């Protein structure tokens, strides 16, 4: 079992002042020319966004505020619209066929040309590579499930959407993560968004990591509970927040002291934009010390971290009993869809009558449930092969190899060892687009992330490493990335000019 | 700055009646250019002392405010003696993570049905020996069992595997997702379409994408939970109107207009939020009147057609088509893929502007993995079936079946049961007749009366299952009293009244439906023997089965 290592914050704030200055300058230039072009367009009517700019509303507000988000889309996103939402026409395996796009409709919209390009996939969450050899690993069982259950349940779990395959999956999940019971949802996002409101209400306090995923943020907001944040992955700061919360209670200053009905600490196993592994041991110790409940979102860590793939608990040496609620998704390592909540029997029984995801939303497709079930069997070696074990080792080796090489190259790399997510800082918004295009030219499909998903100076490329990548694939990718970093001046740890 | 102002009167060659300590002047003498700087300052003083004083004060004030902020608010934590703080920490004892099961939740749990095979017309339920007639699956046209659909799923699985392994933005956009969006846009005759991977997250994401704090939503009381969650997440101001009561809607709109005039409000985005066919009632929204009011008062319209799609309208586009309303009249049109389309997910069709905006702002789209490719091919295939066959065969069949069912309940139930749903609706809600109802209005149901009435309904469905007919009681989240007490200002509308929900499909025939109703009536008569004659007395404080408005 790997012990949790000391957490080295390696945030985007480490960048030099020079980079920060040029990044902000870049944005200022974009904004300036954006507004200039908007003004010109409004005055002369000569703009590809004519309809948007000249729209007349007499009594009502426009559907989209032309100065707010719409400006961002018009003048910033459109300049790099070819870098996001690239459709593919193959399995999301190690190699994918990216559909080529061209700007159509006077530059407002992208259209596919019908051509495809074979690229190395460094973007999908295909951690254990089930997308690659699906036919030999899962195909047979999944096809059988389609015959038995049909493609979808068309009914909520609470009505008649629960099928025997769902119950079977719930048992397997519970066993795998080491909890007495579990329940499965149709969508990972909804698992967070609809479970948090069921367990926290007005009077409860949710203490959330600053960088938690939107599904958690929205779940917290929808709950009506008070939400506080602590500094990303800092157990010390969590302790400060918790102490303050308990001492001050939930009354306003000067009112009678009323304690919080319950305090729930919400963290993620691996942070998807940072690739950082949660410092769970320290966080759980704080939570236990102050009698807080813990909610761990294992979306990216289940089936990827830990020797046997059991996620952050195994990785950080925390016993599952120490965590109150374990949440995870099936999209990533398991090649399916949906999510689960695992916890005590009382909790799961309670959720079955209190979570909108179980009472109102249509249940997980039985075909997907079977896929996930099969993936669990393989990971646990119950299929009689060592495929699962080999892949768990491969993803770790691949990720660590890739991360080390990028660091050696002099790139500013975020995240911790063993994490299959390897983000690399680009900082400038222009470099975000340029990196994505340069990579695509070299047959690499990469995910680039810019504001507003990350801070304005936090532009980055996020590599997702898969067990299906061969060493040869990775070597080739690193060679090409090395070329790009030279062209774009991205070796930030070598020089402040990159 | 403060050094300069302290040194300001200190120049020796200028006469000023302020004594300056010697060390200041000697220190200044060492700095090159300091003398010129001082002269400049003193000149300023001579020219306009008031000006200089005011400006210096302002600068000092700004500095004061800037420096003051962090230390100003002394929290209770710092003011409390350490021992008291420690005691509070030691004494803190949280409530259990989840409250004990309420009666309502226990009933949901105990009444859960487990299918052992596909949800076709006859299916196998665990705990019942023989096959049961399925009246729960909302696959209204029976597409889920068609071989074309299965073929589409199989082909997609062979080509793409199972999962999509990523959100739409990050290589999770498989070509079949794009094709499905085109198919849906073509089917509805709109510019564009966006597909979500869960039906309920469609409304939950679409509403907050277009409506925020400064906006206003007028919502039918009976809309489903997904819409309520979306409305609450948007943080907009919310006004509810009585279910399907157009006079009440007009009253609310009129009131807002008067407020506008009085308060001279600046324009805000305003939506009327309705469902085409209400999931919780099975009745149809008088959409023609809603559109009339919308146009009269210049509002926008949000319409959820999840349960009318494929059943209503000449070509199965839903209630809007049924009333002959143009798609352009509806600003946000969302629907589900997990009803008639026998698939999983939801979608929103509309103008390019509406769709493109959601691709960046629809939380359930941006931040969630896309649906597995086979789900999309199934839905695309379902649209093909719908366009080729529904108009001629399936839609009339399901309509006829629905009418048969509703007529049979009216005829056979003999005053024990009533239907609240539209006679043509494939989603039928059956309630106990008013003489057995324990409360008059949905808002009058408290936890105890709701549970008592639901108990009878659940006894009916249980007996029906044993007799070979599968129907379920409509489940709602009934929160425990302990939670309700801490719920403050609540803007969740009351839960719909307890009912049994039937999903009638095109596959059923008249005999089956008549038999189902006969079973229903028989089981009802048996269950009514144990039905309380009057509402149970609520012991605790009046409990309203509502959830916190966020």
PDB file of C-alpha atoms in Angstrom, chain A residues 58-65 73 77 85-92 96 99 105 109 124-126 134 142-143 146-154 158-160 162-164 167 186-187 189-190 193 197 199 201-202 213-214 218 221-224 243-244 246-248 257 260-264 290-291 293 324-325 331 335-337 346-347 349-350 352-356 359-362 365 367-368 371 445-447 462, chain B residues 75-77 80 85-86 88-90 92-99 101 108-109 113-119 136-139 144 149-150 153-154 157-171 173-175 192 197-198 200-201 204 210 225 229 233 235 267-269 271 279 298 300 338-339 342-344 352-354 356-357 359-360 363-365 367-369 372 374 472 475-477 483 486 501 547 550:
ATOM      1  CA  UNK A  58     -38.201  46.441 -27.271  1.00  0.00           C
ATOM      2  CA  UNK A  59     -39.548  45.347 -23.959  1.00  0.00           C
ATOM      3  CA  UNK A  60     -37.614  42.330 -22.947  1.00  0.00           C
ATOM      4  CA  UNK A  61     -34.057  41.503 -22.115  1.00  0.00           C
ATOM      5  CA  UNK A  62     -32.150  39.636 -24.825  1.00  0.00           C
ATOM      6  CA  UNK A  63     -31.973  35.892 -24.307  1.00  0.00           C
ATOM      7  CA  UNK A  64     -28.218  36.159 -24.023  1.00  0.00           C
ATOM      8  CA  UNK A  65     -26.508  39.173 -22.589  1.00  0.00           C
ATOM      9  CA  UNK A  73     -17.907  33.302 -26.892  1.00  0.00           C
ATOM     10  CA  UNK A  77     -13.909  31.202 -27.933  1.00  0.00           C
ATOM     11  CA  UNK A  85     -15.624  19.686 -29.309  1.00  0.00           C
ATOM     12  CA  UNK A  86     -13.702  17.808 -31.965  1.00  0.00           C
ATOM     13  CA  UNK A  87     -15.945  14.918 -32.947  1.00  0.00           C
ATOM     14  CA  UNK A  88     -14.437  11.493 -33.474  1.00  0.00           C
ATOM     15  CA  UNK A  89     -15.710   8.625 -35.565  1.00  0.00           C
ATOM     16  CA  UNK A  90     -14.180   5.679 -33.778  1.00  0.00           C
ATOM     17  CA  UNK A  91     -13.928   4.089 -30.379  1.00  0.00           C
ATOM     18  CA  UNK A  92     -12.362   6.348 -27.776  1.00  0.00           C
ATOM     19  CA  UNK A  96      -8.885   7.643 -32.572  1.00  0.00           C
ATOM     20  CA  UNK A  99     -13.092  14.192 -37.794  1.00  0.00           C
ATOM     21  CA  UNK A 105     -21.195  29.814 -42.089  1.00  0.00           C
ATOM     22  CA  UNK A 109     -19.644  27.646 -36.860  1.00  0.00           C
ATOM     23  CA  UNK A 124     -10.150  10.435 -23.215  1.00  0.00           C
ATOM     24  CA  UNK A 125     -10.647   8.966 -19.753  1.00  0.00           C
ATOM     25  CA  UNK A 126     -10.035   5.495 -21.102  1.00  0.00           C
ATOM     26  CA  UNK A 134     -13.804  -4.183 -25.882  1.00  0.00           C
ATOM     27  CA  UNK A 142     -22.624  -6.908 -22.932  1.00  0.00           C
ATOM     28  CA  UNK A 143     -24.252  -8.223 -26.084  1.00  0.00           C
ATOM     29  CA  UNK A 146     -28.687  -6.354 -24.524  1.00  0.00           C
ATOM     30  CA  UNK A 147     -30.615  -9.476 -25.525  1.00  0.00           C
ATOM     31  CA  UNK A 148     -31.846 -10.146 -21.997  1.00  0.00           C
ATOM     32  CA  UNK A 149     -32.722  -6.659 -20.833  1.00  0.00           C
ATOM     33  CA  UNK A 150     -33.045  -4.490 -23.931  1.00  0.00           C
ATOM     34  CA  UNK A 151     -31.207  -1.209 -24.446  1.00  0.00           C
ATOM     35  CA  UNK A 152     -32.849   0.890 -21.747  1.00  0.00           C
ATOM     36  CA  UNK A 153     -35.171   0.626 -18.787  1.00  0.00           C
ATOM     37  CA  UNK A 154     -37.340   3.681 -19.569  1.00  0.00           C
ATOM     38  CA  UNK A 158     -37.987   3.589  -7.684  1.00  0.00           C
ATOM     39  CA  UNK A 159     -40.703   2.664 -10.196  1.00  0.00           C
ATOM     40  CA  UNK A 160     -39.796  -0.377 -12.228  1.00  0.00           C
ATOM     41  CA  UNK A 162     -34.448  -1.561 -11.241  1.00  0.00           C
ATOM     42  CA  UNK A 163     -33.396  -4.798 -12.865  1.00  0.00           C
ATOM     43  CA  UNK A 164     -31.486  -7.723 -11.439  1.00  0.00           C
ATOM     44  CA  UNK A 167     -28.773  -5.040  -7.929  1.00  0.00           C
ATOM     45  CA  UNK A 186     -27.648   6.926 -14.512  1.00  0.00           C
ATOM     46  CA  UNK A 187     -25.231   9.823 -14.664  1.00  0.00           C
ATOM     47  CA  UNK A 189     -22.858  14.332 -12.675  1.00  0.00           C
ATOM     48  CA  UNK A 190     -26.305  13.684 -11.229  1.00  0.00           C
ATOM     49  CA  UNK A 193     -25.900  16.878  -7.817  1.00  0.00           C
ATOM     50  CA  UNK A 197     -29.186  17.746  -1.447  1.00  0.00           C
ATOM     51  CA  UNK A 199     -27.998  14.362   2.818  1.00  0.00           C
ATOM     52  CA  UNK A 201     -30.183  20.606   4.259  1.00  0.00           C
ATOM     53  CA  UNK A 202     -30.515  24.013   5.810  1.00  0.00           C
ATOM     54  CA  UNK A 213     -15.965  19.656  -9.671  1.00  0.00           C
ATOM     55  CA  UNK A 214     -19.031  21.604 -10.828  1.00  0.00           C
ATOM     56  CA  UNK A 218     -24.105  22.562  -7.926  1.00  0.00           C
ATOM     57  CA  UNK A 221     -25.883  24.877  -3.985  1.00  0.00           C
ATOM     58  CA  UNK A 222     -29.020  22.843  -4.559  1.00  0.00           C
ATOM     59  CA  UNK A 223     -28.944  21.471  -1.029  1.00  0.00           C
ATOM     60  CA  UNK A 224     -29.754  24.702   0.773  1.00  0.00           C
ATOM     61  CA  UNK A 243     -12.676  24.859  14.016  1.00  0.00           C
ATOM     62  CA  UNK A 244     -14.034  28.235  13.083  1.00  0.00           C
ATOM     63  CA  UNK A 246     -17.859  24.703  15.075  1.00  0.00           C
ATOM     64  CA  UNK A 247     -16.904  27.534  17.408  1.00  0.00           C
ATOM     65  CA  UNK A 248     -19.029  30.114  15.669  1.00  0.00           C
ATOM     66  CA  UNK A 257     -25.099  29.808  19.689  1.00  0.00           C
ATOM     67  CA  UNK A 260     -24.414  22.875  12.853  1.00  0.00           C
ATOM     68  CA  UNK A 261     -26.627  19.830  12.574  1.00  0.00           C
ATOM     69  CA  UNK A 262     -23.857  18.090  10.664  1.00  0.00           C
ATOM     70  CA  UNK A 263     -20.679  19.000   8.880  1.00  0.00           C
ATOM     71  CA  UNK A 264     -19.735  17.165   5.729  1.00  0.00           C
ATOM     72  CA  UNK A 290     -13.867  17.170  14.750  1.00  0.00           C
ATOM     73  CA  UNK A 291     -16.620  14.596  14.104  1.00  0.00           C
ATOM     74  CA  UNK A 293     -18.598  13.335   7.923  1.00  0.00           C
ATOM     75  CA  UNK A 324     -18.830   7.972   5.297  1.00  0.00           C
ATOM     76  CA  UNK A 325     -19.780   8.334   1.661  1.00  0.00           C
ATOM     77  CA  UNK A 331     -17.391   6.631 -17.270  1.00  0.00           C
ATOM     78  CA  UNK A 335     -15.863   2.261 -19.972  1.00  0.00           C
ATOM     79  CA  UNK A 336     -19.513   2.789 -19.133  1.00  0.00           C
ATOM     80  CA  UNK A 337     -21.643   5.605 -17.829  1.00  0.00           C
ATOM     81  CA  UNK A 346     -29.000   3.013   6.453  1.00  0.00           C
ATOM     82  CA  UNK A 347     -27.621   5.673   4.158  1.00  0.00           C
ATOM     83  CA  UNK A 349     -31.894   2.838   2.228  1.00  0.00           C
ATOM     84  CA  UNK A 350     -32.444   6.477   3.037  1.00  0.00           C
ATOM     85  CA  UNK A 352     -33.612   5.223  -2.145  1.00  0.00           C
ATOM     86  CA  UNK A 353     -36.472   7.238  -0.728  1.00  0.00           C
ATOM     87  CA  UNK A 354     -34.835  10.658  -0.773  1.00  0.00           C
ATOM     88  CA  UNK A 355     -32.730  11.035  -3.901  1.00  0.00           C
ATOM     89  CA  UNK A 356     -34.332  12.442  -7.016  1.00  0.00           C
ATOM     90  CA  UNK A 359     -37.055   8.232  -7.657  1.00  0.00           C
ATOM     91  CA  UNK A 360     -37.487  10.393 -10.740  1.00  0.00           C
ATOM     92  CA  UNK A 361     -34.655   9.879 -13.237  1.00  0.00           C
ATOM     93  CA  UNK A 362     -34.619   6.900 -15.556  1.00  0.00           C
ATOM     94  CA  UNK A 365     -29.180   1.330 -18.995  1.00  0.00           C
ATOM     95  CA  UNK A 367     -26.408  -2.756 -21.046  1.00  0.00           C
ATOM     96  CA  UNK A 368     -24.118  -0.215 -19.414  1.00  0.00           C
ATOM     97  CA  UNK A 371     -20.429  -3.417 -19.055  1.00  0.00           C
ATOM     98  CA  UNK A 445      -5.343  14.538 -29.958  1.00  0.00           C
ATOM     99  CA  UNK A 446      -4.958  16.574 -26.790  1.00  0.00           C
ATOM    100  CA  UNK A 447      -7.309  18.408 -24.458  1.00  0.00           C
ATOM    101  CA  UNK A 462      -4.298  18.004 -19.978  1.00  0.00           C
TER     102      UNK A 462
ATOM    103  CA  UNK B  75     -14.129  36.563  14.578  1.00  0.00           C
ATOM    104  CA  UNK B  76     -15.675  34.889  17.532  1.00  0.00           C
ATOM    105  CA  UNK B  77     -12.937  32.339  17.316  1.00  0.00           C
ATOM    106  CA  UNK B  80     -13.438  33.577  22.777  1.00  0.00           C
ATOM    107  CA  UNK B  85     -13.534  27.403  22.296  1.00  0.00           C
ATOM    108  CA  UNK B  86     -12.075  24.025  23.169  1.00  0.00           C
ATOM    109  CA  UNK B  88     -17.376  24.026  22.136  1.00  0.00           C
ATOM    110  CA  UNK B  89     -15.198  21.809  19.975  1.00  0.00           C
ATOM    111  CA  UNK B  90     -15.385  18.973  22.470  1.00  0.00           C
ATOM    112  CA  UNK B  92     -19.940  19.345  19.240  1.00  0.00           C
ATOM    113  CA  UNK B  93     -22.021  16.305  18.475  1.00  0.00           C
ATOM    114  CA  UNK B  94     -23.414  15.990  14.935  1.00  0.00           C
ATOM    115  CA  UNK B  95     -26.745  14.504  14.006  1.00  0.00           C
ATOM    116  CA  UNK B  96     -26.633  11.184  12.189  1.00  0.00           C
ATOM    117  CA  UNK B  97     -25.676  11.509   8.533  1.00  0.00           C
ATOM    118  CA  UNK B  98     -29.102  10.396   7.424  1.00  0.00           C
ATOM    119  CA  UNK B  99     -32.227  10.671   9.519  1.00  0.00           C
ATOM    120  CA  UNK B 101     -36.336   6.242   7.626  1.00  0.00           C
ATOM    121  CA  UNK B 108     -40.878   3.255  -1.172  1.00  0.00           C
ATOM    122  CA  UNK B 109     -38.138   0.894  -0.110  1.00  0.00           C
ATOM    123  CA  UNK B 113     -40.002  -3.725  -7.865  1.00  0.00           C
ATOM    124  CA  UNK B 114     -37.130  -5.666  -9.396  1.00  0.00           C
ATOM    125  CA  UNK B 115     -37.375  -6.720 -13.031  1.00  0.00           C
ATOM    126  CA  UNK B 116     -35.658  -9.945 -13.939  1.00  0.00           C
ATOM    127  CA  UNK B 117     -35.893  -9.499 -17.667  1.00  0.00           C
ATOM    128  CA  UNK B 118     -36.516  -6.877 -20.325  1.00  0.00           C
ATOM    129  CA  UNK B 119     -39.323  -4.392 -19.688  1.00  0.00           C
ATOM    130  CA  UNK B 136     -45.051   0.930 -15.856  1.00  0.00           C
ATOM    131  CA  UNK B 137     -42.413   1.281 -18.557  1.00  0.00           C
ATOM    132  CA  UNK B 138     -42.767   4.603 -20.340  1.00  0.00           C
ATOM    133  CA  UNK B 139     -41.763   3.190 -23.678  1.00  0.00           C
ATOM    134  CA  UNK B 144     -37.616  -0.898 -26.810  1.00  0.00           C
ATOM    135  CA  UNK B 149     -33.713  -0.878 -32.229  1.00  0.00           C
ATOM    136  CA  UNK B 150     -31.783  -3.874 -30.972  1.00  0.00           C
ATOM    137  CA  UNK B 153     -27.673  -0.938 -30.469  1.00  0.00           C
ATOM    138  CA  UNK B 154     -25.731  -4.030 -31.492  1.00  0.00           C
ATOM    139  CA  UNK B 157     -21.629  -1.599 -29.675  1.00  0.00           C
ATOM    140  CA  UNK B 158     -19.599  -3.476 -32.255  1.00  0.00           C
ATOM    141  CA  UNK B 159     -18.275  -0.313 -33.793  1.00  0.00           C
ATOM    142  CA  UNK B 160     -17.762   1.938 -30.789  1.00  0.00           C
ATOM    143  CA  UNK B 161     -17.648  -0.317 -27.753  1.00  0.00           C
ATOM    144  CA  UNK B 162     -19.691   0.719 -24.771  1.00  0.00           C
ATOM    145  CA  UNK B 163     -18.720   3.984 -23.099  1.00  0.00           C
ATOM    146  CA  UNK B 164     -17.677   7.262 -24.650  1.00  0.00           C
ATOM    147  CA  UNK B 165     -14.951   7.870 -22.039  1.00  0.00           C
ATOM    148  CA  UNK B 166     -15.247  11.622 -21.840  1.00  0.00           C
ATOM    149  CA  UNK B 167     -17.344  14.759 -21.943  1.00  0.00           C
ATOM    150  CA  UNK B 168     -18.481  16.136 -25.273  1.00  0.00           C
ATOM    151  CA  UNK B 169     -15.826  18.829 -25.195  1.00  0.00           C
ATOM    152  CA  UNK B 170     -12.947  16.402 -24.781  1.00  0.00           C
ATOM    153  CA  UNK B 171     -13.186  13.785 -27.528  1.00  0.00           C
ATOM    154  CA  UNK B 173     -18.272  13.678 -29.153  1.00  0.00           C
ATOM    155  CA  UNK B 174     -18.695  10.571 -31.229  1.00  0.00           C
ATOM    156  CA  UNK B 175     -20.141  11.038 -34.710  1.00  0.00           C
ATOM    157  CA  UNK B 192     -30.128  22.835 -33.943  1.00  0.00           C
ATOM    158  CA  UNK B 197     -26.873  12.181 -21.219  1.00  0.00           C
ATOM    159  CA  UNK B 198     -29.679  12.207 -18.670  1.00  0.00           C
ATOM    160  CA  UNK B 200     -33.734  15.043 -15.915  1.00  0.00           C
ATOM    161  CA  UNK B 201     -30.490  16.952 -16.105  1.00  0.00           C
ATOM    162  CA  UNK B 204     -32.029  21.143 -14.609  1.00  0.00           C
ATOM    163  CA  UNK B 210     -30.747  31.156 -19.529  1.00  0.00           C
ATOM    164  CA  UNK B 225     -38.859  17.714  -9.772  1.00  0.00           C
ATOM    165  CA  UNK B 229     -34.339  21.819  -9.264  1.00  0.00           C
ATOM    166  CA  UNK B 233     -30.461  26.442  -9.218  1.00  0.00           C
ATOM    167  CA  UNK B 235     -31.581  31.623  -8.349  1.00  0.00           C
ATOM    168  CA  UNK B 267     -36.019  44.567 -18.705  1.00  0.00           C
ATOM    169  CA  UNK B 268     -35.407  41.070 -17.439  1.00  0.00           C
ATOM    170  CA  UNK B 269     -35.603  37.639 -18.996  1.00  0.00           C
ATOM    171  CA  UNK B 271     -40.035  32.529 -18.757  1.00  0.00           C
ATOM    172  CA  UNK B 279     -45.575  13.732 -15.403  1.00  0.00           C
ATOM    173  CA  UNK B 298     -44.209  39.430 -24.051  1.00  0.00           C
ATOM    174  CA  UNK B 300     -40.707  33.577 -23.153  1.00  0.00           C
ATOM    175  CA  UNK B 338     -35.933   7.770 -22.124  1.00  0.00           C
ATOM    176  CA  UNK B 339     -39.646   7.652 -22.874  1.00  0.00           C
ATOM    177  CA  UNK B 342     -36.557   3.859 -25.726  1.00  0.00           C
ATOM    178  CA  UNK B 343     -33.119   5.224 -25.048  1.00  0.00           C
ATOM    179  CA  UNK B 344     -31.359   7.195 -22.324  1.00  0.00           C
ATOM    180  CA  UNK B 352     -28.776  28.002 -32.997  1.00  0.00           C
ATOM    181  CA  UNK B 353     -28.306  30.662 -30.338  1.00  0.00           C
ATOM    182  CA  UNK B 354     -30.177  28.641 -27.717  1.00  0.00           C
ATOM    183  CA  UNK B 356     -24.794  26.915 -28.816  1.00  0.00           C
ATOM    184  CA  UNK B 357     -25.164  28.754 -25.542  1.00  0.00           C
ATOM    185  CA  UNK B 359     -22.922  23.844 -25.142  1.00  0.00           C
ATOM    186  CA  UNK B 360     -20.886  26.150 -22.944  1.00  0.00           C
ATOM    187  CA  UNK B 363     -23.764  22.292 -16.687  1.00  0.00           C
ATOM    188  CA  UNK B 364     -25.075  18.782 -17.308  1.00  0.00           C
ATOM    189  CA  UNK B 365     -23.675  18.941 -20.840  1.00  0.00           C
ATOM    190  CA  UNK B 367     -19.310  18.727 -17.103  1.00  0.00           C
ATOM    191  CA  UNK B 368     -20.722  15.293 -17.687  1.00  0.00           C
ATOM    192  CA  UNK B 369     -19.526  12.459 -19.852  1.00  0.00           C
ATOM    193  CA  UNK B 372     -22.614   5.797 -24.704  1.00  0.00           C
ATOM    194  CA  UNK B 374     -25.246   2.908 -28.707  1.00  0.00           C
ATOM    195  CA  UNK B 472     -46.607   1.455  -9.521  1.00  0.00           C
ATOM    196  CA  UNK B 475     -43.136   8.002  -5.859  1.00  0.00           C
ATOM    197  CA  UNK B 476     -42.282  11.354  -4.371  1.00  0.00           C
ATOM    198  CA  UNK B 477     -39.606  12.429  -1.964  1.00  0.00           C
ATOM    199  CA  UNK B 483     -35.635  18.001   8.207  1.00  0.00           C
ATOM    200  CA  UNK B 486     -35.119  23.395   9.725  1.00  0.00           C
ATOM    201  CA  UNK B 501     -49.417   5.616 -12.366  1.00  0.00           C
ATOM    202  CA  UNK B 547     -38.366  20.542   0.315  1.00  0.00           C
ATOM    203  CA  UNK B 550     -32.388  26.817  -2.113  1.00  0.00           C
TER     204      UNK B 550
END
